[in-house]
CSV table of C-alpha atoms in Angstrom, one decimal:
chain,number,residue,atom,x,y,z
A,1,MET,CA,61.1,-97.9,-5.0
A,2,THR,CA,57.6,-96.7,-4.6
A,3,SER,CA,57.1,-98.8,-1.6
A,4,ILE,CA,60.3,-97.1,0.0
A,5,LEU,CA,59.4,-93.5,-0.8
A,6,LEU,CA,55.9,-94.1,0.8
A,7,ASN,CA,57.2,-95.9,3.9
A,8,ASN,CA,59.8,-93.1,4.4
A,9,LEU,CA,57.2,-90.2,4.3
A,10,ARG,CA,55.0,-92.1,6.6
A,11,ARG,CA,58.1,-92.6,8.9
A,12,THR,CA,58.9,-89.0,8.7
A,13,PHE,CA,55.5,-87.5,9.3
A,14,ARG,CA,54.5,-90.0,12.2
A,15,SER,CA,57.5,-88.5,14.2
A,16,THR,CA,56.4,-85.6,16.2
A,17,VAL,CA,60.0,-84.5,16.6
A,18,ARG,CA,60.7,-84.3,12.7
A,19,ILE,CA,57.6,-82.4,12.1
A,20,ILE,CA,58.3,-79.9,14.6
A,21,ILE,CA,61.9,-79.3,13.5
A,22,LEU,CA,61.2,-79.5,9.7
A,23,VAL,CA,57.9,-77.3,9.5
A,24,ILE,CA,56.8,-76.0,12.9
A,25,MET,CA,60.0,-74.6,14.2
A,26,PRO,CA,60.9,-72.5,11.2
A,27,LEU,CA,57.4,-71.0,11.1
A,28,LEU,CA,57.7,-70.2,14.7
A,29,PHE,CA,61.0,-68.5,14.2
A,30,MET,CA,59.6,-66.5,11.5
A,31,HIS,CA,56.6,-65.6,13.1
A,32,LEU,CA,58.5,-64.4,16.0
A,33,PHE,CA,61.1,-62.2,14.0
A,34,ILE,CA,59.0,-60.8,11.4
A,35,PRO,CA,56.7,-57.7,12.2
A,36,LYS,CA,53.0,-58.0,11.6
A,37,SER,CA,53.0,-54.9,9.4
A,38,TYR,CA,55.6,-55.9,7.2
A,39,GLU,CA,54.7,-53.8,4.0
A,40,VAL,CA,52.2,-51.1,3.9
A,41,PRO,CA,50.3,-50.2,0.6
A,42,PHE,CA,50.3,-46.4,0.0
A,43,ARG,CA,47.0,-44.9,1.5
A,44,VAL,CA,45.1,-42.7,-1.1
A,45,ALA,CA,42.0,-40.8,-1.2
A,46,LEU,CA,39.9,-40.1,-4.1
A,47,ILE,CA,37.2,-37.3,-4.0
A,48,ASP,CA,35.0,-37.7,-7.0
A,49,GLN,CA,32.6,-34.8,-7.3
A,50,ASP,CA,31.9,-35.6,-10.9
A,51,GLY,CA,30.4,-39.0,-10.1
A,52,SER,CA,30.8,-40.3,-13.8
A,53,VAL,CA,32.0,-43.5,-15.1
A,54,LEU,CA,35.4,-42.1,-15.8
A,55,GLY,CA,35.8,-41.3,-12.1
A,56,ASN,CA,34.4,-44.8,-10.9
A,57,GLY,CA,36.7,-46.5,-13.3
A,58,LEU,CA,39.7,-44.3,-11.8
A,59,ARG,CA,38.4,-45.4,-8.2
A,60,ASN,CA,38.4,-48.9,-9.1
A,61,LYS,CA,41.6,-48.8,-10.9
A,62,LEU,CA,43.2,-47.0,-7.4
A,63,ALA,CA,41.8,-49.7,-5.2
A,64,ARG,CA,43.7,-52.5,-7.0
A,65,SER,CA,46.8,-50.8,-6.5
A,66,PHE,CA,46.5,-48.7,-3.1
A,67,ARG,CA,44.6,-48.7,-0.1
A,68,LEU,CA,41.7,-46.3,-0.5
A,69,VAL,CA,40.7,-44.1,2.3
A,70,ASP,CA,37.5,-42.2,2.6
A,71,VAL,CA,38.0,-38.8,3.5
A,72,LYS,CA,35.9,-35.5,3.0
A,73,GLU,CA,37.4,-32.5,1.1
A,74,GLU,CA,37.4,-30.2,4.2
A,75,ASP,CA,39.6,-32.8,6.4
A,76,LEU,CA,42.3,-33.5,3.5
A,77,SER,CA,44.8,-31.2,5.1
A,78,SER,CA,44.6,-32.7,8.6
A,79,ALA,CA,44.6,-36.3,7.2
A,80,LEU,CA,47.7,-35.6,5.4
A,81,VAL,CA,49.5,-33.9,8.1
A,82,ASN,CA,48.6,-36.6,10.8
A,83,GLY,CA,49.5,-39.3,8.4
A,84,ILE,CA,46.1,-40.8,7.7
A,85,LEU,CA,46.8,-40.4,4.1
A,86,ASP,CA,49.8,-40.5,1.8
A,87,TYR,CA,48.2,-38.8,-1.3
A,88,ALA,CA,44.7,-37.4,-2.3
A,89,LEU,CA,43.3,-36.8,-5.5
A,90,ILE,CA,40.2,-34.7,-6.4
A,91,VAL,CA,38.0,-35.3,-9.6
A,92,ARG,CA,36.1,-32.0,-10.0
A,93,GLN,CA,32.5,-31.6,-11.3
A,94,GLY,CA,32.3,-31.6,-15.2
A,95,PHE,CA,35.7,-33.5,-15.4
A,96,THR,CA,34.1,-36.2,-17.7
A,97,ASP,CA,32.5,-33.5,-19.9
A,98,GLU,CA,35.8,-31.7,-20.5
A,99,PHE,CA,37.8,-34.8,-20.8
A,100,LEU,CA,35.2,-36.1,-23.6
A,101,ASN,CA,35.9,-32.6,-25.4
A,102,SER,CA,39.5,-32.2,-25.1
A,103,GLY,CA,41.0,-35.7,-24.4
A,104,HIS,CA,43.1,-34.4,-21.5
A,105,VAL,CA,42.1,-33.2,-18.1
A,106,ALA,CA,44.4,-33.1,-14.9
A,107,VAL,CA,43.3,-34.5,-11.9
A,108,GLU,CA,44.2,-32.4,-8.7
A,109,GLY,CA,46.7,-34.2,-6.3
A,110,TYR,CA,47.9,-33.4,-3.0
A,111,GLY,CA,50.5,-35.1,-0.7
A,112,ILE,CA,53.3,-34.6,1.5
A,113,SER,CA,54.7,-38.1,2.0
A,114,GLY,CA,57.5,-37.5,-0.6
A,115,PRO,CA,58.1,-38.0,-4.4
A,116,ASN,CA,57.9,-41.6,-4.4
A,117,VAL,CA,54.2,-41.7,-3.4
A,118,ALA,CA,53.3,-38.7,-5.6
A,119,ALA,CA,55.0,-40.6,-8.5
A,120,ALA,CA,53.4,-44.0,-8.2
A,121,VAL,CA,49.9,-42.3,-8.0
A,122,LYS,CA,50.5,-39.9,-10.9
A,123,ASN,CA,51.9,-42.7,-13.0
A,124,LEU,CA,48.6,-44.8,-12.4
A,125,VAL,CA,46.4,-41.8,-13.0
A,126,ASN,CA,48.3,-40.6,-16.3
A,127,SER,CA,48.5,-44.3,-17.6
A,128,TYR,CA,44.6,-44.5,-16.7
A,129,LEU,CA,43.6,-41.2,-18.5
A,130,SER,CA,46.3,-41.7,-21.4
A,131,SER,CA,44.5,-45.1,-22.3
A,132,ALA,CA,41.0,-43.5,-22.0
A,133,ALA,CA,42.0,-40.6,-24.3
A,134,PRO,CA,41.6,-42.6,-27.6
A,135,ILE,CA,38.2,-43.7,-26.4
A,136,ALA,CA,37.0,-40.3,-26.0
A,137,GLY,CA,38.3,-39.4,-29.6
A,138,ALA,CA,36.5,-42.4,-31.0
A,139,ALA,CA,33.5,-41.4,-29.3
A,140,ARG,CA,33.1,-38.1,-31.1
A,141,GLY,CA,31.4,-36.3,-28.3
A,142,ASN,CA,28.8,-39.1,-27.6
A,143,MET,CA,28.7,-39.7,-23.8
A,144,GLY,CA,26.9,-42.9,-24.2
A,145,SER,CA,29.6,-44.5,-26.5
A,146,PHE,CA,32.4,-43.0,-24.1
A,147,HIS,CA,30.9,-44.8,-21.2
A,148,GLN,CA,30.5,-48.0,-22.8
A,149,GLY,CA,34.0,-47.6,-24.0
A,150,VAL,CA,35.4,-46.7,-20.6
A,151,GLU,CA,33.6,-49.7,-18.8
A,152,SER,CA,35.2,-52.1,-21.5
A,153,PHE,CA,38.5,-50.8,-21.1
A,154,THR,CA,38.3,-50.6,-17.1
A,155,ALA,CA,37.4,-54.3,-17.0
A,156,GLY,CA,40.7,-55.2,-18.9
A,157,VAL,CA,43.4,-53.0,-17.3
A,158,VAL,CA,46.5,-54.7,-15.6
A,159,ASP,CA,46.7,-54.2,-12.0
A,160,VAL,CA,50.1,-53.1,-10.3
A,161,ASP,CA,50.7,-53.1,-6.5
A,162,TYR,CA,52.5,-50.2,-4.8
A,163,VAL,CA,53.8,-50.7,-1.4
A,164,ARG,CA,56.3,-48.7,0.8
A,165,THR,CA,59.4,-50.7,0.8
A,166,SER,CA,63.0,-49.8,2.5
A,167,HIS,CA,66.5,-51.5,2.6
A,168,ASN,CA,65.4,-52.6,6.2
A,169,SER,CA,62.5,-54.5,5.0
A,170,ARG,CA,64.4,-56.2,2.1
A,171,ASP,CA,67.1,-56.9,4.9
A,172,ARG,CA,64.5,-58.6,6.9
A,173,THR,CA,63.3,-60.7,3.9
A,174,VAL,CA,66.6,-62.1,3.5
A,175,GLY,CA,67.0,-62.7,7.2
A,176,VAL,CA,63.9,-64.7,7.4
A,177,LEU,CA,65.1,-66.6,4.6
A,178,GLY,CA,68.4,-67.2,6.5
A,179,PHE,CA,66.0,-69.1,9.1
A,180,LEU,CA,64.7,-71.4,6.3
A,181,VAL,CA,68.3,-72.1,5.3
A,182,GLN,CA,69.1,-73.2,8.7
A,183,PHE,CA,66.2,-75.7,9.0
A,184,MET,CA,66.7,-76.9,5.6
A,185,VAL,CA,70.2,-77.9,6.6
A,186,TYR,CA,69.0,-79.8,9.8
A,187,MET,CA,66.5,-81.4,7.2
A,188,SER,CA,69.3,-82.8,5.4
A,189,VAL,CA,70.2,-85.4,7.8
A,190,MET,CA,66.5,-85.9,9.3
A,191,THR,CA,65.4,-87.4,6.0
A,192,THR,CA,68.5,-89.0,4.6
A,193,GLY,CA,69.3,-90.4,8.2
A,194,LEU,CA,66.6,-93.0,7.6
A,195,ILE,CA,69.1,-94.9,5.5
A,196,LEU,CA,71.7,-94.7,8.6
A,197,GLU,CA,68.8,-96.0,11.0
A,198,GLU,CA,68.1,-98.8,8.5
A,199,ARG,CA,71.8,-99.6,8.3
A,200,SER,CA,72.1,-99.6,12.0
A,201,ASN,CA,69.3,-102.0,12.8
A,202,LYS,CA,70.1,-104.2,9.7
A,203,THR,CA,66.9,-103.3,8.1
A,204,GLN,CA,69.0,-102.2,4.9
A,205,TYR,CA,70.3,-105.4,4.4
A,206,ARG,CA,67.3,-107.2,4.5
A,207,ILE,CA,65.7,-104.8,2.0
A,208,LEU,CA,68.6,-105.5,-0.4
A,209,SER,CA,68.3,-109.1,-0.1
A,210,ALA,CA,64.7,-108.7,-1.5
A,211,PRO,CA,64.2,-108.0,-5.2
A,212,VAL,CA,65.3,-104.4,-4.7
A,213,ASN,CA,68.8,-103.3,-5.8
A,214,MET,CA,71.0,-100.4,-4.2
A,215,ARG,CA,70.0,-98.1,-7.3
A,216,GLN,CA,66.1,-98.5,-6.4
A,217,TYR,CA,66.9,-98.3,-2.6
A,218,MET,CA,68.6,-95.3,-2.8
A,219,THR,CA,66.4,-93.6,-5.5
A,220,GLY,CA,63.5,-94.3,-3.3
A,221,HIS,CA,65.1,-92.6,-0.3
A,222,LEU,CA,66.4,-89.7,-2.1
A,223,LEU,CA,62.8,-89.3,-3.6
A,224,SER,CA,61.2,-89.2,-0.1
A,225,ALA,CA,63.8,-86.7,1.1
A,226,PHE,CA,63.1,-84.3,-2.1
A,227,VAL,CA,59.1,-84.7,-1.3
A,228,VAL,CA,59.6,-83.8,2.4
A,229,ALA,CA,61.9,-80.7,1.2
A,230,LEU,CA,59.3,-79.5,-0.9
A,231,ILE,CA,56.9,-79.8,1.8
A,232,GLN,CA,59.1,-77.6,4.0
A,233,VAL,CA,59.7,-75.0,1.4
A,234,PHE,CA,56.3,-74.7,0.3
A,235,SER,CA,54.7,-74.4,3.5
A,236,VAL,CA,57.2,-71.9,4.8
A,237,PHE,CA,56.8,-69.5,1.6
A,238,LEU,CA,52.9,-69.8,1.7
A,239,PHE,CA,53.0,-69.0,5.4
A,240,LEU,CA,55.2,-66.1,4.7
A,241,LYS,CA,53.1,-64.8,1.9
A,242,TYR,CA,49.5,-65.5,3.2
A,243,ALA,CA,49.6,-65.6,6.9
A,244,MET,CA,52.7,-63.0,7.7
A,245,GLY,CA,51.5,-60.7,4.7
A,246,VAL,CA,55.4,-60.6,3.6
A,247,TYR,CA,55.6,-58.6,0.2
A,248,PHE,CA,57.8,-60.9,-2.3
A,249,GLY,CA,56.8,-58.6,-5.3
A,250,GLY,CA,57.6,-60.1,-8.6
A,251,PHE,CA,60.5,-62.6,-7.1
A,252,PHE,CA,58.3,-64.9,-5.4
A,253,PHE,CA,58.5,-67.8,-7.8
A,254,SER,CA,62.2,-67.2,-8.5
A,255,LEU,CA,62.7,-67.6,-4.7
A,256,LEU,CA,60.8,-70.7,-4.6
A,257,LEU,CA,62.9,-72.2,-7.5
A,258,LEU,CA,66.2,-71.2,-5.9
A,259,PHE,CA,65.2,-72.8,-2.6
A,260,ILE,CA,64.1,-76.0,-4.3
A,261,VAL,CA,67.7,-76.2,-6.0
A,262,PHE,CA,69.3,-75.5,-2.4
A,263,ALA,CA,66.9,-78.4,-1.2
A,264,ILE,CA,68.6,-80.7,-3.6
A,265,VAL,CA,71.8,-79.4,-2.3
A,266,CYS,CA,71.0,-80.2,1.3
A,267,ILE,CA,69.8,-83.6,0.3
A,268,CYS,CA,73.1,-84.4,-1.5
A,269,MET,CA,75.0,-83.0,1.6
A,270,GLY,CA,72.9,-85.2,3.9
A,271,LEU,CA,73.8,-88.3,1.7
A,272,LEU,CA,77.6,-87.3,2.1
A,273,ILE,CA,77.2,-87.0,5.9
A,274,ILE,CA,75.5,-90.2,6.3
A,275,SER,CA,77.9,-92.0,4.3
A,276,ILE,CA,80.7,-91.1,6.5
A,277,CYS,CA,79.1,-91.5,9.9
A,278,THR,CA,78.3,-94.9,11.3
A,279,THR,CA,75.4,-94.4,13.6
A,280,PRO,CA,72.3,-92.0,13.5
A,281,ARG,CA,73.6,-90.2,16.6
A,282,GLN,CA,76.9,-89.4,14.9
A,283,ALA,CA,75.0,-88.0,11.9
A,284,PHE,CA,72.8,-85.7,14.0
A,285,VAL,CA,75.6,-84.5,16.1
A,286,ALA,CA,77.4,-83.9,12.8
A,287,VAL,CA,74.8,-81.9,11.3
A,288,ILE,CA,74.2,-79.7,14.8
A,289,LEU,CA,78.0,-78.8,14.6
A,290,LEU,CA,78.2,-78.0,11.0
A,291,THR,CA,74.9,-76.1,10.7
A,292,THR,CA,75.9,-73.0,12.9
A,293,PRO,CA,79.1,-72.3,10.9
A,294,LEU,CA,77.4,-72.9,7.7
A,295,VAL,CA,74.7,-70.5,8.3
A,296,MET,CA,76.8,-67.9,10.1
A,297,LEU,CA,79.7,-67.8,7.6
A,298,GLY,CA,77.2,-68.0,4.5
A,299,GLY,CA,75.3,-64.8,5.5
A,300,ALA,CA,71.9,-66.2,6.9
A,301,TYR,CA,72.2,-64.3,10.0
A,302,TRP,CA,74.1,-61.2,9.2
A,303,PRO,CA,75.5,-59.5,6.0
A,304,ARG,CA,79.0,-61.2,5.0
A,305,SER,CA,80.1,-57.7,4.5
A,306,ILE,CA,80.5,-57.2,8.2
A,307,MET,CA,82.8,-60.4,8.2
A,308,PRO,CA,86.8,-60.0,7.8
A,309,ASN,CA,88.1,-60.9,4.3
A,310,THR,CA,89.6,-64.0,5.8
A,311,LEU,CA,86.2,-65.3,6.7
A,312,ILE,CA,84.5,-64.1,3.5
A,313,ARG,CA,87.0,-66.2,1.4
A,314,ILE,CA,86.3,-69.2,3.6
A,315,SER,CA,82.5,-68.6,3.1
A,316,ASP,CA,83.0,-68.6,-0.8
A,317,LEU,CA,83.4,-72.3,-0.3
A,318,LEU,CA,80.1,-72.9,1.4
A,319,PRO,CA,76.8,-73.6,-0.4
A,320,THR,CA,74.7,-71.5,2.0
A,321,THR,CA,76.8,-68.4,0.8
A,322,TRP,CA,75.5,-68.9,-2.6
A,323,VAL,CA,72.0,-69.5,-1.8
A,324,MET,CA,72.1,-66.2,0.4
A,325,ILE,CA,73.8,-64.2,-2.3
A,326,ALA,CA,71.1,-65.3,-5.0
A,327,ALA,CA,68.2,-64.5,-2.4
A,328,ASP,CA,69.8,-61.0,-1.9
A,329,LYS,CA,69.9,-60.5,-5.6
A,330,LEU,CA,66.1,-61.7,-6.2
A,331,VAL,CA,64.9,-59.5,-3.2
A,332,GLU,CA,66.8,-56.4,-4.5
A,333,GLY,CA,64.8,-56.7,-7.8
A,334,GLY,CA,67.1,-58.9,-10.1
A,335,ALA,CA,65.5,-61.3,-12.4
A,336,LEU,CA,65.9,-65.0,-12.5
A,337,MET,CA,68.8,-64.8,-15.0
A,338,SER,CA,70.6,-62.7,-12.8
A,339,ILE,CA,71.3,-65.6,-10.3
A,340,GLY,CA,72.3,-68.0,-13.1
A,341,GLY,CA,75.8,-68.1,-11.9
A,342,GLU,CA,74.8,-68.9,-8.3
A,343,LEU,CA,72.4,-71.6,-9.3
A,344,ALA,CA,75.2,-73.0,-11.5
A,345,ILE,CA,77.3,-73.1,-8.3
A,346,LEU,CA,74.7,-74.6,-6.2
A,347,VAL,CA,74.2,-77.3,-8.9
A,348,ALA,CA,78.0,-78.0,-8.7
A,349,PHE,CA,77.9,-78.4,-4.9
A,350,ALA,CA,75.1,-80.9,-5.1
A,351,ALA,CA,77.1,-82.8,-7.7
A,352,VAL,CA,80.1,-82.9,-5.5
A,353,PHE,CA,78.2,-84.1,-2.5
A,354,PHE,CA,76.1,-86.7,-4.4
A,355,ALA,CA,79.3,-88.2,-5.8
A,356,GLY,CA,81.0,-88.6,-2.4
A,357,GLY,CA,77.9,-90.0,-0.8
A,358,VAL,CA,77.0,-92.6,-3.8
A,359,MET,CA,80.6,-93.8,-4.1
A,360,ARG,CA,80.4,-94.5,-0.3
A,361,LYS,CA,77.2,-96.4,-0.9
A,362,VAL,CA,78.6,-98.3,-3.7
A,363,ASP,CA,81.3,-99.5,-1.3
A,364,ILE,CA,78.7,-100.9,1.1
A,365,ALA,CA,77.0,-102.6,-1.6
A,366,LYS,CA,80.0,-104.4,-2.6
C-alpha cells in the first residue's frame, strides 16, 4: 500500500500537465482576479506630546492593530481631508500625571471617515486605558511603580486586527474560492484516474496478482489522491493569505477544514467517474463536461440568488452548492458550528460516491 501511495505521488508530480492544472492554474487565476489591495487596515496617527510610558504603550498597541502614520499636528486637517488618515489621536502634555491621579483621562480624537473607524479606534483606546486604570490605583501616585506596571501590562495585551471590509470584498473572497472548487473537481479525476490508466495498460492486474489485494490497492490510490488534494488546498490558501494578502479574519482554519472535507468529496466523486468510464480519455472528457455545470449551478461563479427557482432546486442536488453555501457563511462571520449541516451533507455526498465507486471495483475484482 505504501509503495502504491509513493509511486502515485511520483507519477503525479513528475507530470508537468498535472502540476499546471492542480496547482499553477488555480494560483494563476486567483492572481489575475484578486486585486492587490484586497483589504486595507485603518490608518491612524498618534501625536504623543506627553512622551510617557503610557503614551508609548498606547502607540505600540495601535501599531499592532492599525497602520500608524506619522503626521504633525498642524497637518492633521489636511491629512484627514485628503484621505491620508482615517483617524487621529492626540495625547496632551501631562496626560500620564492626570491619569495617575484620577484614573481616567480622555484622549482627543479626530476623524471624518465615518463611525466604523472611530468606533474601532475608540474601543481599542478605551480598552487599553480601562485596563491601565487599576494599575494607576495600585501605584498610589508612585510614577515608578505605575511605569513598571504599565510596561508589564503592555507586554501581555491581546492583539486585534481592524480592517476595512465590505460586501464586495467578501463576495470576492467567495469568488476566488469558487476557482478552487473548479480545480478541485478537475483534481478528482486527475488523481483517481491513475487507477483507470493502470486498468487500461493491464498494470492493475499485474499488481493484484502480487501479494496485494484490492483493498490495499484501492487504499493506496485513495491516500495518494488525498495527499495531492491536501497539497492543492494548502498551497492555494497559503498563496491567498501570504502572497496575495487576502484577509481571512478568524475563519481561515474553518475554511481550510471545509475544503479538506470537500477534497474527500471530490476524490470519492472521481472514484465513481472512473468506475463508470472504461478509458482515461473518457474520464477526462466526463470531468470536463461535468465541471462547468457543477461550478455554475453550485454558485462558484455567481450567487445562486440570481438563478431561476428551477435551477436553484436542481443545484441543491450538487455538492458544489453546499461547499459554496458553507464558505459564504464562514466569510460572513459564521462559526464552524454554523456550517455543521453543510458539512454533514458533504459527508453524505462522499459516502454515496464512495459506495458507488467501490461496488464497481468489487465487480472488477471478481
